[in-house]
Coordinates of C-alpha atoms and ligand atoms in Angstrom, one line a residue:
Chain P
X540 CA 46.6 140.4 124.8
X541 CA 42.9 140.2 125.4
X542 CA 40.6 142.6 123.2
X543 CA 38.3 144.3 125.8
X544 CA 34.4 143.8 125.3
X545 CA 33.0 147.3 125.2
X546 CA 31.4 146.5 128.5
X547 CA 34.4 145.8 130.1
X548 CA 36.5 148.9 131.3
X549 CA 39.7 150.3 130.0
X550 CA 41.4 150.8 133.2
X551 CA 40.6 149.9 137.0
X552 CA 42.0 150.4 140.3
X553 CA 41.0 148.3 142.8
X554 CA 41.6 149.2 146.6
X555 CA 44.6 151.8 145.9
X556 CA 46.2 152.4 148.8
X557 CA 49.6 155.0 149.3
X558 CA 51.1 156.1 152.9
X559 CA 54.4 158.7 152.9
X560 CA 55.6 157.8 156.2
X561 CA 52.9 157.6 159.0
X562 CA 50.7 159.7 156.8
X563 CA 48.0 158.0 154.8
X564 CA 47.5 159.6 151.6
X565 CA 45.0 157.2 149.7
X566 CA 42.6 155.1 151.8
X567 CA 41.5 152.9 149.2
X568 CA 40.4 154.4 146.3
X569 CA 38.7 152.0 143.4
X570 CA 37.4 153.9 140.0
X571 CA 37.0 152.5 136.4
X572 CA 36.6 154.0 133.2
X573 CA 35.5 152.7 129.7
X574 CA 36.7 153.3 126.9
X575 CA 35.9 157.0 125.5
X576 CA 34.9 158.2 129.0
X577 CA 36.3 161.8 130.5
X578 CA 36.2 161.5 134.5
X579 CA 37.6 164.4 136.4
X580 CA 38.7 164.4 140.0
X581 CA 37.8 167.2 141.8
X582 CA 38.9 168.5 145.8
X583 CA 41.0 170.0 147.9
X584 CA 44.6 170.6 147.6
X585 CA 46.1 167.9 149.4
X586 CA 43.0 165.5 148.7
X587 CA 45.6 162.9 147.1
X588 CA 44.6 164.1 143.1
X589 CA 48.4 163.8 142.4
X590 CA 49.2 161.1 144.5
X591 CA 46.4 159.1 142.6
X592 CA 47.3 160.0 139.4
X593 CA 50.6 159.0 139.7
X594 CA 50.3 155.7 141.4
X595 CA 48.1 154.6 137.9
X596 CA 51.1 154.9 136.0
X597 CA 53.1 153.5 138.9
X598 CA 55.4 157.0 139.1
X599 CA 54.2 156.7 142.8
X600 CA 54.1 153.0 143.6
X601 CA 51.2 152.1 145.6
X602 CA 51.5 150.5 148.8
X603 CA 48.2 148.2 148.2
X604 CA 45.7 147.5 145.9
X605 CA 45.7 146.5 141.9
X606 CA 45.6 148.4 138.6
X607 CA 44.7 146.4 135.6
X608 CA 44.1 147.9 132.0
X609 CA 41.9 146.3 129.7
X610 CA 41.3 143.1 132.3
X611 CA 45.2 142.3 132.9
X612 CA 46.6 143.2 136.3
X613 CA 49.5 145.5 136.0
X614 CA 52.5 144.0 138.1
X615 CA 55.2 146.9 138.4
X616 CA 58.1 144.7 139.7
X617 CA 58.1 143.4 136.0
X618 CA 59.7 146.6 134.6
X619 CA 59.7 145.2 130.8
X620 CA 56.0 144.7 131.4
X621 CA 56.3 148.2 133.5
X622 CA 57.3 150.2 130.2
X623 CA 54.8 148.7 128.1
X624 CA 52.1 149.3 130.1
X625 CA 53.3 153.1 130.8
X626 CA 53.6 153.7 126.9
X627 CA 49.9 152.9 127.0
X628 CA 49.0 155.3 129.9
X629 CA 49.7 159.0 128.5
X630 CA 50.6 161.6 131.3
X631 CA 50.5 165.3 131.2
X632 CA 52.2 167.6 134.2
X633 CA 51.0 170.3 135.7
X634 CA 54.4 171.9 134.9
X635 CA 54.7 169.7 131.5
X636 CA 58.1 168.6 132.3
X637 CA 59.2 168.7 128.6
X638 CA 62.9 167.7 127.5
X639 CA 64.7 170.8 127.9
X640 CA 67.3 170.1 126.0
X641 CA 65.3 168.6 123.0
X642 CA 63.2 170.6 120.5
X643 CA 59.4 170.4 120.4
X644 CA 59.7 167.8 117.7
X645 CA 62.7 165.7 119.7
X646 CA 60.1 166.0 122.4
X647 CA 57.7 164.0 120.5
X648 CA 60.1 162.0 118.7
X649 CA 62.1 160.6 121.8
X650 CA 59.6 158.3 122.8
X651 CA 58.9 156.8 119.1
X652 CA 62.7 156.8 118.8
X653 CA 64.0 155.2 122.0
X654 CA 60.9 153.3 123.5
X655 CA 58.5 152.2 120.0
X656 CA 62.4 151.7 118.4
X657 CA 60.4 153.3 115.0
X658 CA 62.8 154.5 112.3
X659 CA 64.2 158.1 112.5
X660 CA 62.2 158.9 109.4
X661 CA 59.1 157.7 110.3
X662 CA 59.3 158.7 114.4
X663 CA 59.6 162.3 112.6
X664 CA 56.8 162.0 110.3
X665 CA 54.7 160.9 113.1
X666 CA 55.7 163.3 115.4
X667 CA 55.6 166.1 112.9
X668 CA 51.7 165.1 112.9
X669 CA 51.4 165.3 116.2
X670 CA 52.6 168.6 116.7
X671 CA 50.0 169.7 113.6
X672 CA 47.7 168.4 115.7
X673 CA 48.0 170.2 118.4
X674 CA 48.5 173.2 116.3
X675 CA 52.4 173.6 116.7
X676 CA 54.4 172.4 113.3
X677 CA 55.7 176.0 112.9
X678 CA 57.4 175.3 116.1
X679 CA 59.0 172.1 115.8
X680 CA 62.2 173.5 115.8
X681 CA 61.9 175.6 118.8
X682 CA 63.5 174.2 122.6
X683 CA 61.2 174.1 125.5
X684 CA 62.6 177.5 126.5
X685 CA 61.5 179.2 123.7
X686 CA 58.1 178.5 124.0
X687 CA 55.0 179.6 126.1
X688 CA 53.6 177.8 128.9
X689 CA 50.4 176.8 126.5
X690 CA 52.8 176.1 123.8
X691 CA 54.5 173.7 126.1
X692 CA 51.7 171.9 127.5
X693 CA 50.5 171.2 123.9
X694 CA 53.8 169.7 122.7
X695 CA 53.7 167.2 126.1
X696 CA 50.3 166.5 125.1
X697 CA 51.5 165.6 121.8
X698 CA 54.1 163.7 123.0
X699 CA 51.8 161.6 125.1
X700 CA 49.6 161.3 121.9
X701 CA 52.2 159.7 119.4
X702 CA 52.4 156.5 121.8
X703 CA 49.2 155.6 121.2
X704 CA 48.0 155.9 124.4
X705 CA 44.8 153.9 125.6
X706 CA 44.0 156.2 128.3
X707 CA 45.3 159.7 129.5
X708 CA 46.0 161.1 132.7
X709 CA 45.8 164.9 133.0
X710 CA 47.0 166.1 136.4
X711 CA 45.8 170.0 136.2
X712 CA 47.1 170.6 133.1
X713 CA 46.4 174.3 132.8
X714 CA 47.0 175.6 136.5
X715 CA 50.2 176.4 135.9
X716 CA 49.4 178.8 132.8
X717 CA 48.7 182.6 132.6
X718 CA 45.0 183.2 132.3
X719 CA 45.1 184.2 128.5
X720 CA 46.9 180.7 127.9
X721 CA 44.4 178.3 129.6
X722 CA 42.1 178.1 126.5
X723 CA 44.5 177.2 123.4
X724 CA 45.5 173.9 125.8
X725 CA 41.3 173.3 126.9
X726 CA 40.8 173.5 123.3
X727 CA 43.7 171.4 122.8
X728 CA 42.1 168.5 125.3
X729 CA 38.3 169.1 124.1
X730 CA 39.4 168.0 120.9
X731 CA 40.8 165.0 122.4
X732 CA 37.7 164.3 124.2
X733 CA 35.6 164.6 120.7
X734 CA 38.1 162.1 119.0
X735 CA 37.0 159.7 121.7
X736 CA 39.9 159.4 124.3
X737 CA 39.9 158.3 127.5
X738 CA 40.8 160.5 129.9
X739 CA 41.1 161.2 133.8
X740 CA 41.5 164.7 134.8
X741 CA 42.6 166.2 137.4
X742 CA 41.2 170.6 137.4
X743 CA 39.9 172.9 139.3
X744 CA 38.5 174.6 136.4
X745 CA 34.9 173.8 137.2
X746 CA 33.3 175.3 134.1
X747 CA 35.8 173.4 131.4
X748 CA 35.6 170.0 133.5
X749 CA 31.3 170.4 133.2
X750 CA 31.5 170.7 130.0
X751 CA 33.3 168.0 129.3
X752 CA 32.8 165.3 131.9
X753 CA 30.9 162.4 131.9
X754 CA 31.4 161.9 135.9
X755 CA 33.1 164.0 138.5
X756 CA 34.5 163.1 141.3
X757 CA 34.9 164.5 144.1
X758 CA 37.8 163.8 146.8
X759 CA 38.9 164.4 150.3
X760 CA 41.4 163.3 152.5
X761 CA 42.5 160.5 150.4
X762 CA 39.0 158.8 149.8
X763 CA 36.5 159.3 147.2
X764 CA 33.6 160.9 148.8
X765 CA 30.9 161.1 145.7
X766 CA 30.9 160.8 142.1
X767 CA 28.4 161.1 139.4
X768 CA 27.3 163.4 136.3
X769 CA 28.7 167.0 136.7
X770 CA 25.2 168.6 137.2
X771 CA 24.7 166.4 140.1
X772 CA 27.5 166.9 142.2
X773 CA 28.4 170.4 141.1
X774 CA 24.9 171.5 141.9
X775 CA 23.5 169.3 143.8
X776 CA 25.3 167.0 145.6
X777 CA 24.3 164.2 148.1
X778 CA 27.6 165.0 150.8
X779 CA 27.7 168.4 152.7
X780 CA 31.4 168.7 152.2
X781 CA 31.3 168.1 148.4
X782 CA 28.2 171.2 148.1
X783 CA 30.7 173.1 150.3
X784 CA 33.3 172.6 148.2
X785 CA 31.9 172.6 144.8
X786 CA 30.2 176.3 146.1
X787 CA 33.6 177.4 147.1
X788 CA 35.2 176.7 143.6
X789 CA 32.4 178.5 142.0
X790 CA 32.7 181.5 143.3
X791 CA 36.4 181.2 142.6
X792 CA 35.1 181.7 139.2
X793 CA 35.3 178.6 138.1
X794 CA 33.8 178.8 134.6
X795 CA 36.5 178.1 132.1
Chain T
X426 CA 127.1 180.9 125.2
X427 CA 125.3 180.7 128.8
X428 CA 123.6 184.2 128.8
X429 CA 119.9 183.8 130.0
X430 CA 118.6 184.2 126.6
X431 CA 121.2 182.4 124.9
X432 CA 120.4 179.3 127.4
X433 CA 116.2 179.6 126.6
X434 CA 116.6 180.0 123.4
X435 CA 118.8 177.2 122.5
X436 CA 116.6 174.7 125.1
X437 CA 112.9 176.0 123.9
X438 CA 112.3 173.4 121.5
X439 CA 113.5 170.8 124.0
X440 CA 111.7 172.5 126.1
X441 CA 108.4 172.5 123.8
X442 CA 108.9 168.8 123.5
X443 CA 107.9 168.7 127.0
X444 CA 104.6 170.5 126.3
X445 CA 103.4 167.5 124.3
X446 CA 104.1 165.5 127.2
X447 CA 102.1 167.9 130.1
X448 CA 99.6 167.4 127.4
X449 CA 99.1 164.1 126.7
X450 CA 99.2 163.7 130.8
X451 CA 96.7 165.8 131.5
X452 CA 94.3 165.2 128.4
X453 CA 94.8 161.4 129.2
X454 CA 93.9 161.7 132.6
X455 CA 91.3 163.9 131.9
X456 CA 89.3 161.7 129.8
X457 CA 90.4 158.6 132.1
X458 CA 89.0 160.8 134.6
X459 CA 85.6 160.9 133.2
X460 CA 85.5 157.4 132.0
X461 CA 85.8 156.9 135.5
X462 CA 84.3 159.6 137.3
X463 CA 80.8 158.8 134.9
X464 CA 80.1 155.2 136.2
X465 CA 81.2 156.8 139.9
X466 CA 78.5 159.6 139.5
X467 CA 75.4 157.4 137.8
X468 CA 76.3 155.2 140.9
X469 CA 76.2 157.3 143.6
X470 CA 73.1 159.1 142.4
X471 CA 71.2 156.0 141.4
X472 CA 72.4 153.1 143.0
X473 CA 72.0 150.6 146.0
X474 CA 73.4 152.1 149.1
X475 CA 76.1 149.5 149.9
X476 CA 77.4 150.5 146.4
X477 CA 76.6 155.0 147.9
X478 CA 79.2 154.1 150.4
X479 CA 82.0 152.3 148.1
X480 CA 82.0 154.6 145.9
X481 CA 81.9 157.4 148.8
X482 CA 84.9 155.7 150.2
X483 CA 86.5 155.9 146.7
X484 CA 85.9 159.5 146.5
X485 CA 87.2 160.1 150.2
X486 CA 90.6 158.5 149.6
X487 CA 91.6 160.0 146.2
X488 CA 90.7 163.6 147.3
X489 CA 91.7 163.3 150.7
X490 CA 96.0 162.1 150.0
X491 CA 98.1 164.4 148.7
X492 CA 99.1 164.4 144.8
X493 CA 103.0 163.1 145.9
X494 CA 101.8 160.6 148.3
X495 CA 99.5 158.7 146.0
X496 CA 102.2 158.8 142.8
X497 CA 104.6 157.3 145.1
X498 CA 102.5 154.8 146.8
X499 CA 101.1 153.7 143.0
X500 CA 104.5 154.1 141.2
X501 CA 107.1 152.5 144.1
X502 CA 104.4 150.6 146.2
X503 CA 101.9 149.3 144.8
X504 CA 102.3 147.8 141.1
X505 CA 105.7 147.1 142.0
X506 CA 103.9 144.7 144.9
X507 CA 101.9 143.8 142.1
X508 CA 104.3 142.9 140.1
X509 CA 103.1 145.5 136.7
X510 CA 106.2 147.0 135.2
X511 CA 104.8 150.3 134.6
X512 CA 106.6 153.5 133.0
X513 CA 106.5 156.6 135.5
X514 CA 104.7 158.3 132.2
X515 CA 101.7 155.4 132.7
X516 CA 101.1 155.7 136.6
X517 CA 101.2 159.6 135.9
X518 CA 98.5 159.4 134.1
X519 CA 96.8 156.3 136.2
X520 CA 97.1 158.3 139.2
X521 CA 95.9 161.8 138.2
X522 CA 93.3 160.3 136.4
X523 CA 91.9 158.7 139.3
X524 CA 92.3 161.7 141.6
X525 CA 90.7 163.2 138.5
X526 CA 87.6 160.8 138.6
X527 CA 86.6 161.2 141.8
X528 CA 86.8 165.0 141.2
X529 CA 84.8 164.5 138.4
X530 CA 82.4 162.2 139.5
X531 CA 81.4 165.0 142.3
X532 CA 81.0 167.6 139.4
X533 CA 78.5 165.0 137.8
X534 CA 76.9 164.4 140.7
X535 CA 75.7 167.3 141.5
X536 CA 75.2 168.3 138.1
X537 CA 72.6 165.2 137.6
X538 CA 70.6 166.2 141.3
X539 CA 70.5 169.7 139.8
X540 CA 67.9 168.4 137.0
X541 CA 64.5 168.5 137.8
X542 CA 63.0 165.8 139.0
X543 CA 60.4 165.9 136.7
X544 CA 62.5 165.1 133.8
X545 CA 62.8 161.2 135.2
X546 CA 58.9 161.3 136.0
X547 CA 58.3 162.3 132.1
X548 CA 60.8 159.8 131.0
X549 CA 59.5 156.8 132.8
X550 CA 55.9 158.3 131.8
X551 CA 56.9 157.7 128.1
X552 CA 57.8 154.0 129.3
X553 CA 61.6 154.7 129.4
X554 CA 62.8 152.3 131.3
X555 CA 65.8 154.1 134.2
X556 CA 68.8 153.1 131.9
X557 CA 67.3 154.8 129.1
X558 CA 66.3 157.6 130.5
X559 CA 69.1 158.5 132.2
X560 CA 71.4 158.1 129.2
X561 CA 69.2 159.9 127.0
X562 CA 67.1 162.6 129.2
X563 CA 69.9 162.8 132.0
X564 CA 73.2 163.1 131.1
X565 CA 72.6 165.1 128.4
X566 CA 71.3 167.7 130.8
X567 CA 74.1 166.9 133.0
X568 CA 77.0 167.2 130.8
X569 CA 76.1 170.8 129.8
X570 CA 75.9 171.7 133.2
X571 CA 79.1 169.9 134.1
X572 CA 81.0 172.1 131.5
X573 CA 82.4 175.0 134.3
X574 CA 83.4 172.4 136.5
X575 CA 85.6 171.0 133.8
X576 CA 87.4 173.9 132.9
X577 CA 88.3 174.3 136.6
X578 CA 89.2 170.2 136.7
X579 CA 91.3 171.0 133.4
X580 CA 93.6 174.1 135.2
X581 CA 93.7 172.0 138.3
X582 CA 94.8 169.0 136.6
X583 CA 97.7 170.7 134.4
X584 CA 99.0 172.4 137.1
X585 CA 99.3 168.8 138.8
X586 CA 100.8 167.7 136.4
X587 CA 104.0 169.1 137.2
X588 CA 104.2 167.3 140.2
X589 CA 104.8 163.8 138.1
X590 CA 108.7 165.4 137.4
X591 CA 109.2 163.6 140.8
X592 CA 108.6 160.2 138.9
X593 CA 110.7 161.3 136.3
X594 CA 108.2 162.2 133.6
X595 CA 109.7 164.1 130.9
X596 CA 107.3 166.8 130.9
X597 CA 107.4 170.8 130.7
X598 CA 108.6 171.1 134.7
X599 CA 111.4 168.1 134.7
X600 CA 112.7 169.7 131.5
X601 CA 113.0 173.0 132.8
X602 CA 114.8 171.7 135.8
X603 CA 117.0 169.4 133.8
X604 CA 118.1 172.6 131.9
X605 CA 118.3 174.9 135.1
X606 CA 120.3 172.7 136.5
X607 CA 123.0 172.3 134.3
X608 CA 122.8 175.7 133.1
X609 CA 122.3 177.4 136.5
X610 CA 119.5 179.6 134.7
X611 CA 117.3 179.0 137.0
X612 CA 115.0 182.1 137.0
X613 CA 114.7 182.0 133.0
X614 CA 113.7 178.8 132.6
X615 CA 111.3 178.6 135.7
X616 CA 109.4 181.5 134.3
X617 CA 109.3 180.2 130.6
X618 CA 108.0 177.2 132.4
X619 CA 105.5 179.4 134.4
X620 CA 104.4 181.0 130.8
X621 CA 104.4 178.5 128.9
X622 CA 101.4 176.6 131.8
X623 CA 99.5 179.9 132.3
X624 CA 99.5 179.8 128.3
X625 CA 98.1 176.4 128.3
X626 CA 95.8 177.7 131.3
X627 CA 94.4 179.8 129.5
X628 CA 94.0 178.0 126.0
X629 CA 92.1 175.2 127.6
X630 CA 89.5 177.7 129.3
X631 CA 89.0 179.5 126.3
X632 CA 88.1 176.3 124.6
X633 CA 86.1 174.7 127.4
X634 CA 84.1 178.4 127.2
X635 CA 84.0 178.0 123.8
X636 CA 82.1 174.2 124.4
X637 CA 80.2 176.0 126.8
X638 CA 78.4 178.4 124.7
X639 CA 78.1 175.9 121.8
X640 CA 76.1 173.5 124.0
X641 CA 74.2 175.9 125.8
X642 CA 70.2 175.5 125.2
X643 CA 68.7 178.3 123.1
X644 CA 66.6 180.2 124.9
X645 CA 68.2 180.4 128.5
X646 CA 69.9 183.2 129.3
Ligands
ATP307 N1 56.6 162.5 147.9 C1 55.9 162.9 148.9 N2 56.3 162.7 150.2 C2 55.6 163.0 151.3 N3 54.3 163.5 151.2 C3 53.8 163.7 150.0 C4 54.5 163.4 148.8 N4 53.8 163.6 147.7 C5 52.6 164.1 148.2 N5 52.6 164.1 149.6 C6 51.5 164.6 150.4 O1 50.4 163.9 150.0 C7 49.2 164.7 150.2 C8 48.4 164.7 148.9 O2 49.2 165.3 147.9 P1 48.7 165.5 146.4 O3 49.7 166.2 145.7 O4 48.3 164.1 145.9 O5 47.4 166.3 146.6 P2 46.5 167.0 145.5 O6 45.1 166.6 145.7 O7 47.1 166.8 144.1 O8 46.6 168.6 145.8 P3 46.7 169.8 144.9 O9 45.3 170.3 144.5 O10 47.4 170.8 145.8 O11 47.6 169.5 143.7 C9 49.7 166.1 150.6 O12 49.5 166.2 151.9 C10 51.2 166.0 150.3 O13 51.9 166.8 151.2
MG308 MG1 48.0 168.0 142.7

C-alpha cells in the first residue's frame, strides 16, 4: 500500500452524494483531512451529519461520488477490501452500540479476535491496555449494562482504538449522556486529539469542538456551506445562515 | 390379577420404557428442529428475496397441515414413492422436526429483528464482514432471547408426540393403549399416561427456565 506523503491527505471524499427515496440527503459533499487534523461538522438536525458520517465507512453506501484513504479509492463492492478498509476507519455512536452481551474487555477484544485473527492472549493484553487507556481496567469485567453511559462510550472508543485506526469518526458522541457524564468521554477524545489522531466529529457542543478543532464546518441541507478555523465561523462567519446558526447554538450554552 | 392397580403396576416399567422413546422423539426433533429452523431464520432475515419467499412457503406448509396429515403423507406417501424404507420411529422424528423447524425458525426470526440495529452497524464498523457478525454479535443475542419460545416449542412438541402412536411408534401413548386394550383399564392407564407427560411438561420448563436465567446478561432486569 502506498505510504502517504505528509502533504497528501489521510482520507477524501470526493462528490458524496446519498438520496433515501426522492429525498436528497447529500448534494455532493467533498472534504479532506491530513493526518493529525480534528474537523468537526457542525448544523442543523437533519443537515446530513449522520448520513455523511456513515457513508465514509460505507455503513450508508453512497449513491455517487468516491472515498479514498491514503490516495487509494475505496471500492465497497469488494467486501474483503470493504473490511480492511473499515478496520482502518474507527467509529463511535451516538448511542455507542456496545456488544451487549460481551463484557467491556470482550468489547474490545472481539475485533482483535475475530477480524485482526490475533491470539487470545495477546487480543487481551491489548485490549486490557485499551481500556487503561481510557481509564476503565477496573471495569473489564463488567457487561454493557452495568455500566454508565460515559463508561460506555469510553469502552467503544477503546474498541475503535485497538484496530489501529488511521482516522476516527465521532458522530456526537456525548449527546446522548447526562450532563455530569459529558466531560470524562471529552477528556477521553482530547487526549486522542493530543496523541495526534485524526478525527471528524460530529457535536453540537460548541465550546469542546473550539477548543479542539482545527476547522469547522458547518452544514445545511445536505451541502457544506462554509468551513474554516473555529474563531472564524463560530464568530464571524462569511454565510448569514452559518452566524445564525452558530448564534443560536451559543446561547444554547454551548461551552463544554 | 386385573384390579386397576394391579394392571399399572405390573405395566409401569413397560410403560417407562416408552418414556425413553417420547424422549428421544421429541429431543430428536427438537434439535433437528433448530438445525433446521437456524439456516430457515438467518435466511429469511438476511437473504435474497426469491430465497424470503421459499422459505416463507416452507414455513406456510409445515404449520399450516395438521400433525396426522403430514405423518401420513411422509410415512405412507411420500418415501414410500421414494422408495426410503424408513422405520415409523425415523419419519416421527423427520416430520415433527420439520413442523418443529419452521416453528423454530419463526422464534428466531423474530428474535434476531428484536436486536438493535445498531449492533450490525458496530460490527461491520469493526470490519466484521455480515457472516461474522451475525454468528458472533447476532445469534448470540438471539439465542438468549429465543429461550421462552423454546420452552413453549418443547411442551408443544411432546404433547405431539403422542400423535406418532398412529404410525405405530412405541412410545408413552401406544403403550398405554396397547395395555388398555388388553386389560380394559382404560381410565388408569390414560391418566398414568396423562402424569407421566405433564411430569415431563413440567421437567423440561423447569430446565429451559433454568437455561434462561443462566444465560441471561448481568445487569438486565
Ligand atoms: N435510513 C434512512 N431512511 C430515510 N431517511 C433517512 C434515513 N437516515 C436519515 N434519513 C434522513 O436524512 C436526513 C439527514 O439525517 P441525518 O441523521 O444525517 O442528520 P443529522 O445532521 O445527523 O441530524 P441530527 O443533528 O439530528 O443528528 C434526515 O432528514 C433524515 O430523516
Ligand atoms: Mg445525527
Amino acid at each position: 500500500m502506498a505510504k502517504a506523503s505528509p502533504s497528501e491527505p489521510v482520507l477524501t471524499l470526493d462528490g458524496i452524494r446519498k438520496s433515501f427515496g426522492s429525498k436528497e440527503i447529500l448534494c455532493g459533499v467533498d472534504l479532506s483531512i491530513h493526518r493529525g487534523q480534528i474537523k468537526v461538522l457542525i448544523g442543523p438536525s437533519g443537515a446530513g451529519k449522520s448520513t455523511l458520517l456513515q457513508c465514509i465507512n460505507f455503513l450508508v453506501v453512497p449513491d455517487g461520488g468516491r472515498i479514498s484513504l491514503e490516495g487509494q479509492p475505496v471500492d465497497p463492492s469488494d467486501r474483503k477490501a470493504l473490511c480492511r478498509y473499515r478496520q482502518q476507519v474507527g467509529m463511535i455512536f451516538q448511542d455507542f452500540n456496545l456488544f451487549d452481551h460481551l463484557t467491556a474487555l470482550g468489547n474490545v477484544e472481539i475485533g482483535l479476535v475475530r477480524v485482526k485473527k490475533m491470539k487470545r492472549s495477546m487480543a487481551r493484553e491489548r485490549a486490557l491496555a485499551e481500556l487503561e487507556r481510557v481509564g476503565l481496567a477496573r471495569h473489564a469485567h463488567q457487561y454493557p449494562a452495568e455500566l454508565s453511559g460515559g463508561q460506555k462510550q469510553r469502552v467503544s472508543i477503546a474498541r475503535a482504538l485497538a484496530l489501529d485506526p488511521k482516522v476516527m469518526l465521532l458522530d456526537e458522541p456525548t449527546s446522548a449522556l447526562d450532563p455530569e457524564l459529558i466531560g470524562e468521554v471529552h477528556a477521553v477524545i482530547r487526549e486522542l486529539g493530543a496523541a495526534g489522531m485524526t478525527m471528524i466529529m460530529a457535536t453540537h457542543q460548541i465550546g469542546f469542538a473550539r477548543a479542539l478543532a482545527q476547522e469547522i464546518i458547518f452544514m445545511e441541507n445536505g451541502v457544506i456551506i462554509e468551513q474554516g478555523p473555529p474563531d472564524q465561523i463560530l464568530d464571524d462567519a462569511q454565510c448569514q445562515r452559518t452566524r445564525e446558526f452558530c448564534a443560536k447554538i451559543t446561547e444554547l450554552g454551548g461551552h463544554g | 390379577m386385573n384390579t386397576p392397580l394391579g394392571v399399572l403396576q405390573q405395566s409401569l416399567p413397560y410403560l417407562l420404557q416408552g418414556v425413553w422413546v417420547t424422549l428421544v422423539v421429541v429431543l430428536g426433533s427438537l434439535s433437528l428442529g433448530l438445525l433446521v429452523g437456524l439456516p430457515l431464520a438467518v435466511g429469511q432475515v438476511y437473504g435474497p428475496k426469491p430465497l424470503k419467499r421459499l422459505i416463507g412457503i416452507y414455513v406456510w406448509f409445515f404449520r399450516g397441515i395438521p400433525l396426522l396429515v403430514l405423518l401420513f403423507l411422509f410415512y405412507f406417501g411420500l418415501f414410500p414413492f421414494l422408495h426410503l424404507d424408513l422405520s415409523a420411529f425415523v419419519v416421527a422424528i423427520i416430520v415433527l422436526g420439520s413442523i418443529s423447524s419452521a416453528y423454530q425458525s419463526q422464534i428466531l426470526r423474530g428474535a434476531i429483528l428484536s436486536i438493535p440495529e445498531g449492533q450490525m452497524k458496530a460490527a461491520r464498523a469493526i470490519g466484521m464482514s455480515d457472516v461474522q457478525a451475525i454468528r458472533h454479535i447476532i445469534l448470540p443475542q438471539a439465542f438468549r432471547l429465543a429461550v421462552p419460545g423454546w420452552s413453549n416449542e418443547y411442551s408443544v412438541l411432546l404433547k405431539d408426540s403422542a400423535v406418532t402412536y398412529a404410525l405405530g411408534v412405541a412410545e408413552l401413548m401406544a403403550r398405554a393403549h396397547h395395555v388398555a386394550s388388553r386389560t380394559y383399564q382404560h381410565l388408569v392407564l390414560y391418566l398414568c399416561a396423562g402424569f407421566i407427560f405433564m411430569i415431563l411438561t413440567f421437567l423440561g420448563t423447569r430446565a429451559l427456565d433454568a437455561l434462561h436465567r443462566r444465560v441471561k446478561l448481568r445487569g438486565y432486569s
